[in-house]
């Protein structure tokens, strides 16, 4: 399997919005945004300090990641990364693309970053299993009364 990460650009907004919508549905999120709103949100992220990269193979786009570098809370000289969204298209799941994408992300985009933070919704047990397999461990629990 040959995968690459490439930086997302304006022409990718439609596919990014569609993948983001699938992610919202898959994780059981309460996010009510429609495709137009998701496209605009992606556009906004592209113009700020967020990074959006597309995971691609020889056939096309496999998934995407949205992340941001932040100063480490316990060090003035280190950075950490916050992965806000990581998505693999349904047709590519359970074939190793997700894990390979993470390994590639760590070596190509997050090299030297010691702490990587993610959030996984409790309504997303498949996501929990994936992140555990990728080496992430629970650190804290955020609870809400809704």
mmCIF file of N, CA and C in Angstrom, residues 48-145:
data_model
loop_
_atom_site.group_PDB
_atom_site.id
_atom_site.type_symbol
_atom_site.label_atom_id
_atom_site.label_comp_id
_atom_site.label_asym_id
_atom_site.label_seq_id
_atom_site.Cartn_x
_atom_site.Cartn_y
_atom_site.Cartn_z
ATOM 1 N N UNK A 48 -6.477 29.742 8.634
ATOM 2 C CA UNK A 48 -5.951 30.014 9.972
ATOM 3 C C UNK A 48 -4.749 29.114 10.240
ATOM 4 N N UNK A 49 -4.486 28.845 11.499
ATOM 5 C CA UNK A 49 -3.308 28.053 11.856
ATOM 6 C C UNK A 49 -3.581 26.547 11.912
ATOM 7 N N UNK A 50 -4.686 26.109 11.345
ATOM 8 C CA UNK A 50 -4.995 24.691 11.242
ATOM 9 C C UNK A 50 -4.370 24.109 9.984
ATOM 10 N N UNK A 51 -4.008 22.848 10.046
ATOM 11 C CA UNK A 51 -3.476 22.117 8.894
ATOM 12 C C UNK A 51 -4.522 21.098 8.456
ATOM 13 N N UNK A 52 -4.781 21.038 7.156
ATOM 14 C CA UNK A 52 -5.680 20.023 6.605
ATOM 15 C C UNK A 52 -4.900 19.296 5.513
ATOM 16 N N UNK A 53 -4.736 18.003 5.702
ATOM 17 C CA UNK A 53 -4.021 17.177 4.734
ATOM 18 C C UNK A 53 -4.922 16.046 4.276
ATOM 19 N N UNK A 54 -4.754 15.661 3.011
ATOM 20 C CA UNK A 54 -5.512 14.557 2.436
ATOM 21 C C UNK A 54 -4.613 13.335 2.321
ATOM 22 N N UNK A 55 -5.125 12.195 2.744
ATOM 23 C CA UNK A 55 -4.420 10.926 2.596
ATOM 24 C C UNK A 55 -4.837 10.334 1.259
ATOM 25 N N UNK A 56 -3.844 10.044 0.414
ATOM 26 C CA UNK A 56 -4.136 9.594 -0.948
ATOM 27 C C UNK A 56 -3.371 8.315 -1.279
ATOM 28 N N UNK A 57 -3.992 7.501 -2.132
ATOM 29 C CA UNK A 57 -3.297 6.383 -2.745
ATOM 30 C C UNK A 57 -3.341 6.589 -4.258
ATOM 31 N N UNK A 58 -2.957 5.594 -5.026
ATOM 32 C CA UNK A 58 -2.915 5.772 -6.483
ATOM 33 C C UNK A 58 -4.297 5.964 -7.095
ATOM 34 N N UNK A 59 -5.357 5.577 -6.373
ATOM 35 C CA UNK A 59 -6.724 5.726 -6.883
ATOM 36 C C UNK A 59 -7.360 7.061 -6.536
ATOM 37 N N UNK A 60 -6.810 7.762 -5.545
ATOM 38 C CA UNK A 60 -7.397 9.037 -5.150
ATOM 39 C C UNK A 60 -7.351 9.255 -3.652
ATOM 40 N N UNK A 61 -8.330 9.986 -3.145
ATOM 41 C CA UNK A 61 -8.368 10.367 -1.741
ATOM 42 C C UNK A 61 -8.934 9.228 -0.889
ATOM 43 N N UNK A 62 -8.204 8.903 0.165
ATOM 44 C CA UNK A 62 -8.581 7.844 1.098
ATOM 45 C C UNK A 62 -9.206 8.451 2.354
ATOM 46 N N UNK A 63 -8.716 9.628 2.767
ATOM 47 C CA UNK A 63 -9.208 10.259 3.982
ATOM 48 C C UNK A 63 -8.556 11.608 4.192
ATOM 49 N N UNK A 64 -8.708 12.136 5.403
ATOM 50 C CA UNK A 64 -8.110 13.437 5.712
ATOM 51 C C UNK A 64 -7.813 13.554 7.195
ATOM 52 N N UNK A 65 -7.010 14.554 7.511
ATOM 53 C CA UNK A 65 -6.710 14.892 8.898
ATOM 54 C C UNK A 65 -6.744 16.411 9.043
ATOM 55 N N UNK A 66 -7.239 16.858 10.186
ATOM 56 C CA UNK A 66 -7.252 18.277 10.549
ATOM 57 C C UNK A 66 -6.528 18.377 11.882
ATOM 58 N N UNK A 67 -5.472 19.166 11.926
ATOM 59 C CA UNK A 67 -4.685 19.253 13.154
ATOM 60 C C UNK A 67 -4.082 20.638 13.311
ATOM 61 N N UNK A 68 -3.582 20.874 14.526
ATOM 62 C CA UNK A 68 -3.012 22.175 14.873
ATOM 63 C C UNK A 68 -1.828 21.959 15.817
ATOM 64 N N UNK A 69 -0.791 22.741 15.618
ATOM 65 C CA UNK A 69 0.339 22.726 16.541
ATOM 66 C C UNK A 69 0.069 23.741 17.634
ATOM 67 N N UNK A 70 0.386 23.366 18.876
ATOM 68 C CA UNK A 70 0.146 24.226 20.026
ATOM 69 C C UNK A 70 1.351 24.176 20.947
ATOM 70 N N UNK A 71 1.604 25.253 21.689
ATOM 71 C CA UNK A 71 2.676 25.187 22.691
ATOM 72 C C UNK A 71 2.315 24.139 23.746
ATOM 73 N N UNK A 72 3.297 23.384 24.167
ATOM 74 C CA UNK A 72 3.068 22.398 25.215
ATOM 75 C C UNK A 72 2.726 23.112 26.516
ATOM 76 N N UNK A 73 1.766 22.594 27.232
ATOM 77 C CA UNK A 73 1.323 23.250 28.460
ATOM 78 C C UNK A 73 2.372 23.204 29.566
ATOM 79 N N UNK A 74 3.297 22.264 29.475
ATOM 80 C CA UNK A 74 4.298 22.129 30.539
ATOM 81 C C UNK A 74 5.719 22.476 30.086
ATOM 82 N N UNK A 75 5.842 23.138 28.930
ATOM 83 C CA UNK A 75 7.172 23.484 28.439
ATOM 84 C C UNK A 75 7.087 24.677 27.492
ATOM 85 N N UNK A 76 7.983 25.622 27.661
ATOM 86 C CA UNK A 76 8.005 26.795 26.790
ATOM 87 C C UNK A 76 8.748 26.514 25.485
ATOM 88 N N UNK A 77 9.454 25.406 25.407
ATOM 89 C CA UNK A 77 10.290 25.132 24.229
ATOM 90 C C UNK A 77 9.750 24.012 23.354
ATOM 91 N N UNK A 78 8.667 23.345 23.767
ATOM 92 C CA UNK A 78 8.140 22.227 22.987
ATOM 93 C C UNK A 78 6.770 22.557 22.436
ATOM 94 N N UNK A 79 6.441 21.891 21.369
ATOM 95 C CA UNK A 79 5.091 21.968 20.818
ATOM 96 C C UNK A 79 4.412 20.623 20.966
ATOM 97 N N UNK A 80 3.098 20.659 20.956
ATOM 98 C CA UNK A 80 2.327 19.431 20.865
ATOM 99 C C UNK A 80 1.334 19.600 19.717
ATOM 100 N N UNK A 81 0.694 18.516 19.338
ATOM 101 C CA UNK A 81 -0.269 18.573 18.244
ATOM 102 C C UNK A 81 -1.636 18.137 18.765
ATOM 103 N N UNK A 82 -2.658 18.802 18.254
ATOM 104 C CA UNK A 82 -4.032 18.448 18.553
ATOM 105 C C UNK A 82 -4.667 17.979 17.249
ATOM 106 N N UNK A 83 -5.052 16.709 17.194
ATOM 107 C CA UNK A 83 -5.745 16.168 16.033
ATOM 108 C C UNK A 83 -7.237 16.322 16.265
ATOM 109 N N UNK A 84 -7.836 17.240 15.561
ATOM 110 C CA UNK A 84 -9.271 17.499 15.748
ATOM 111 C C UNK A 84 -10.123 16.496 14.976
ATOM 112 N N UNK A 85 -9.687 16.167 13.760
ATOM 113 C CA UNK A 85 -10.439 15.223 12.943
ATOM 114 C C UNK A 85 -9.468 14.318 12.190
ATOM 115 N N UNK A 86 -9.809 13.042 12.149
ATOM 116 C CA UNK A 86 -9.080 12.071 11.340
ATOM 117 C C UNK A 86 -10.134 11.146 10.763
ATOM 118 N N UNK A 87 -10.151 11.023 9.451
ATOM 119 C CA UNK A 87 -11.225 10.280 8.799
ATOM 120 C C UNK A 87 -10.672 9.442 7.664
ATOM 121 N N UNK A 88 -11.138 8.196 7.609
ATOM 122 C CA UNK A 88 -10.856 7.299 6.491
ATOM 123 C C UNK A 88 -12.197 6.947 5.855
ATOM 124 N N UNK A 89 -12.272 7.067 4.538
ATOM 125 C CA UNK A 89 -13.516 6.751 3.837
ATOM 126 C C UNK A 89 -13.944 5.311 4.134
ATOM 127 N N UNK A 90 -15.229 5.090 4.154
ATOM 128 C CA UNK A 90 -15.782 3.783 4.529
ATOM 129 C C UNK A 90 -15.243 2.635 3.678
ATOM 130 N N UNK A 91 -15.061 2.866 2.388
ATOM 131 C CA UNK A 91 -14.563 1.799 1.495
ATOM 132 C C UNK A 91 -13.130 1.377 1.807
ATOM 133 N N UNK A 92 -12.405 2.179 2.564
ATOM 134 C CA UNK A 92 -10.999 1.888 2.861
ATOM 135 C C UNK A 92 -10.782 1.419 4.304
ATOM 136 N N UNK A 93 -11.838 1.310 5.059
ATOM 137 C CA UNK A 93 -11.691 0.932 6.468
ATOM 138 C C UNK A 93 -11.398 -0.562 6.627
ATOM 139 N N UNK A 94 -10.744 -0.871 7.747
ATOM 140 C CA UNK A 94 -10.397 -2.252 8.104
ATOM 141 C C UNK A 94 -9.489 -2.917 7.071
ATOM 142 N N UNK A 95 -8.680 -2.110 6.410
ATOM 143 C CA UNK A 95 -7.710 -2.623 5.442
ATOM 144 C C UNK A 95 -6.303 -2.121 5.753
ATOM 145 N N UNK A 96 -6.134 -1.417 6.852
ATOM 146 C CA UNK A 96 -4.823 -0.926 7.245
ATOM 147 C C UNK A 96 -4.542 0.513 6.841
ATOM 148 N N UNK A 97 -5.434 1.145 6.101
ATOM 149 C CA UNK A 97 -5.205 2.522 5.652
ATOM 150 C C UNK A 97 -5.159 3.502 6.821
ATOM 151 N N UNK A 98 -6.049 3.325 7.787
ATOM 152 C CA UNK A 98 -6.082 4.239 8.932
ATOM 153 C C UNK A 98 -4.799 4.194 9.727
ATOM 154 N N UNK A 99 -4.360 2.997 10.053
ATOM 155 C CA UNK A 99 -3.120 2.829 10.833
ATOM 156 C C UNK A 99 -1.914 3.305 10.038
ATOM 157 N N UNK A 100 -1.843 2.950 8.766
ATOM 158 C CA UNK A 100 -0.728 3.391 7.918
ATOM 159 C C UNK A 100 -0.726 4.910 7.774
ATOM 160 N N UNK A 101 -1.916 5.494 7.663
ATOM 161 C CA UNK A 101 -2.018 6.949 7.581
ATOM 162 C C UNK A 101 -1.483 7.628 8.829
ATOM 163 N N UNK A 102 -1.787 7.064 9.992
ATOM 164 C CA UNK A 102 -1.279 7.624 11.257
ATOM 165 C C UNK A 102 0.242 7.508 11.302
ATOM 166 N N UNK A 103 0.782 6.359 10.951
ATOM 167 C CA UNK A 103 2.242 6.180 10.963
ATOM 168 C C UNK A 103 2.917 7.186 10.028
ATOM 169 N N UNK A 104 2.346 7.383 8.865
ATOM 170 C CA UNK A 104 2.882 8.348 7.901
ATOM 171 C C UNK A 104 2.760 9.776 8.432
ATOM 172 N N UNK A 105 1.648 10.068 9.081
ATOM 173 C CA UNK A 105 1.443 11.389 9.677
ATOM 174 C C UNK A 105 2.508 11.664 10.735
ATOM 175 N N UNK A 106 2.795 10.666 11.563
ATOM 176 C CA UNK A 106 3.790 10.827 12.622
ATOM 177 C C UNK A 106 5.179 11.102 12.062
ATOM 178 N N UNK A 107 5.539 10.464 10.973
ATOM 179 C CA UNK A 107 6.887 10.635 10.419
ATOM 180 C C UNK A 107 7.002 11.834 9.481
ATOM 181 N N UNK A 108 5.933 12.149 8.770
ATOM 182 C CA UNK A 108 6.020 13.229 7.774
ATOM 183 C C UNK A 108 5.528 14.585 8.260
ATOM 184 N N UNK A 109 4.552 14.603 9.129
ATOM 185 C CA UNK A 109 3.958 15.873 9.541
ATOM 186 C C UNK A 109 4.206 16.208 11.016
ATOM 187 N N UNK A 110 4.317 15.171 11.843
ATOM 188 C CA UNK A 110 4.406 15.397 13.290
ATOM 189 C C UNK A 110 5.738 14.928 13.866
ATOM 190 N N UNK A 111 6.733 14.846 13.039
ATOM 191 C CA UNK A 111 8.045 14.389 13.507
ATOM 192 C C UNK A 111 8.558 15.315 14.614
ATOM 193 N N UNK A 112 9.019 14.722 15.694
ATOM 194 C CA UNK A 112 9.549 15.490 16.810
ATOM 195 C C UNK A 112 8.497 15.949 17.805
ATOM 196 N N UNK A 113 7.236 15.764 17.499
ATOM 197 C CA UNK A 113 6.156 16.131 18.419
ATOM 198 C C UNK A 113 5.998 14.996 19.431
ATOM 199 N N UNK A 114 6.138 15.326 20.701
ATOM 200 C CA UNK A 114 6.076 14.291 21.738
ATOM 201 C C UNK A 114 4.651 13.996 22.199
ATOM 202 N N UNK A 115 3.814 15.014 22.255
ATOM 203 C CA UNK A 115 2.455 14.826 22.756
ATOM 204 C C UNK A 115 1.457 15.127 21.644
ATOM 205 N N UNK A 116 0.576 14.172 21.414
ATOM 206 C CA UNK A 116 -0.496 14.330 20.432
ATOM 207 C C UNK A 116 -1.803 14.067 21.163
ATOM 208 N N UNK A 117 -2.711 15.025 21.084
ATOM 209 C CA UNK A 117 -3.986 14.919 21.782
ATOM 210 C C UNK A 117 -5.103 14.728 20.775
ATOM 211 N N UNK A 118 -6.022 13.838 21.117
ATOM 212 C CA UNK A 118 -7.227 13.612 20.310
ATOM 213 C C UNK A 118 -8.416 13.604 21.263
ATOM 214 N N UNK A 119 -9.607 13.731 20.712
ATOM 215 C CA UNK A 119 -10.841 13.545 21.472
ATOM 216 C C UNK A 119 -11.678 12.535 20.706
ATOM 217 N N UNK A 120 -12.271 11.599 21.427
ATOM 218 C CA UNK A 120 -13.128 10.590 20.808
ATOM 219 C C UNK A 120 -14.453 10.607 21.552
ATOM 220 N N UNK A 121 -15.539 10.761 20.820
ATOM 221 C CA UNK A 121 -16.854 10.784 21.446
ATOM 222 C C UNK A 121 -17.203 9.413 22.016
ATOM 223 N N UNK A 122 -17.871 9.405 23.136
ATOM 224 C CA UNK A 122 -18.315 8.155 23.748
ATOM 225 C C UNK A 122 -19.266 7.394 22.829
ATOM 226 N N UNK A 123 -19.919 8.097 21.920
ATOM 227 C CA UNK A 123 -20.847 7.472 20.976
ATOM 228 C C UNK A 123 -20.123 6.827 19.795
ATOM 229 N N UNK A 124 -18.802 6.768 19.859
ATOM 230 C CA UNK A 124 -17.993 6.254 18.742
ATOM 231 C C UNK A 124 -17.078 5.115 19.206
ATOM 232 N N UNK A 125 -17.633 3.939 19.530
ATOM 233 C CA UNK A 125 -16.794 2.837 20.009
ATOM 234 C C UNK A 125 -15.790 2.352 18.964
ATOM 235 N N UNK A 126 -16.138 2.424 17.681
ATOM 236 C CA UNK A 126 -15.176 2.024 16.641
ATOM 237 C C UNK A 126 -13.970 2.951 16.637
ATOM 238 N N UNK A 127 -14.227 4.235 16.837
ATOM 239 C CA UNK A 127 -13.131 5.191 16.926
ATOM 240 C C UNK A 127 -12.246 4.907 18.132
ATOM 241 N N UNK A 128 -12.866 4.594 19.246
ATOM 242 C CA UNK A 128 -12.100 4.256 20.459
ATOM 243 C C UNK A 128 -11.166 3.081 20.183
ATOM 244 N N UNK A 129 -11.702 2.034 19.556
ATOM 245 C CA UNK A 129 -10.882 0.850 19.256
ATOM 246 C C UNK A 129 -9.732 1.213 18.323
ATOM 247 N N UNK A 130 -10.023 2.003 17.286
ATOM 248 C CA UNK A 130 -8.979 2.390 16.345
ATOM 249 C C UNK A 130 -7.854 3.133 17.054
ATOM 250 N N UNK A 131 -8.197 4.138 17.847
ATOM 251 C CA UNK A 131 -7.173 4.959 18.485
ATOM 252 C C UNK A 131 -6.355 4.158 19.494
ATOM 253 N N UNK A 132 -6.982 3.231 20.182
ATOM 254 C CA UNK A 132 -6.219 2.363 21.090
ATOM 255 C C UNK A 132 -5.216 1.526 20.305
ATOM 256 N N UNK A 133 -5.642 0.964 19.178
ATOM 257 C CA UNK A 133 -4.738 0.168 18.331
ATOM 258 C C UNK A 133 -3.597 1.024 17.796
ATOM 259 N N UNK A 134 -3.857 2.309 17.591
ATOM 260 C CA UNK A 134 -2.833 3.223 17.071
ATOM 261 C C UNK A 134 -1.898 3.724 18.170
ATOM 262 N N UNK A 135 -2.099 3.250 19.416
ATOM 263 C CA UNK A 135 -1.187 3.598 20.498
ATOM 264 C C UNK A 135 -1.629 4.732 21.402
ATOM 265 N N UNK A 136 -2.848 5.202 21.248
ATOM 266 C CA UNK A 136 -3.355 6.286 22.090
ATOM 267 C C UNK A 136 -4.055 5.687 23.306
ATOM 268 N N UNK A 137 -3.846 6.306 24.450
ATOM 269 C CA UNK A 137 -4.436 5.840 25.702
ATOM 270 C C UNK A 137 -5.315 6.927 26.309
ATOM 271 N N UNK A 138 -6.383 6.532 27.012
ATOM 272 C CA UNK A 138 -7.215 7.542 27.675
ATOM 273 C C UNK A 138 -6.391 8.338 28.672
ATOM 274 N N UNK A 139 -6.638 9.633 28.723
ATOM 275 C CA UNK A 139 -5.919 10.517 29.634
ATOM 276 C C UNK A 139 -6.874 11.220 30.591
ATOM 277 N N UNK A 140 -8.009 11.674 30.069
ATOM 278 C CA UNK A 140 -9.004 12.333 30.910
ATOM 279 C C UNK A 140 -10.384 12.101 30.322
ATOM 280 N N UNK A 141 -11.390 12.398 31.089
ATOM 281 C CA UNK A 141 -12.755 12.274 30.614
ATOM 282 C C UNK A 141 -13.454 13.616 30.789
ATOM 283 N N UNK A 142 -14.067 14.093 29.718
ATOM 284 C CA UNK A 142 -14.877 15.307 29.788
ATOM 285 C C UNK A 142 -16.330 14.867 29.834
ATOM 286 N N UNK A 143 -17.059 15.400 30.766
ATOM 287 C CA UNK A 143 -18.463 15.021 30.897
ATOM 288 C C UNK A 143 -19.341 16.267 30.720
ATOM 289 N N UNK A 144 -20.520 16.060 30.132
ATOM 290 C CA UNK A 144 -21.467 17.157 29.914
ATOM 291 C C UNK A 144 -22.844 16.745 30.373
ATOM 292 N N UNK A 145 -23.577 17.705 30.852
ATOM 293 C CA UNK A 145 -24.996 17.509 31.107
ATOM 294 C C UNK A 145 -25.726 18.267 30.025
#
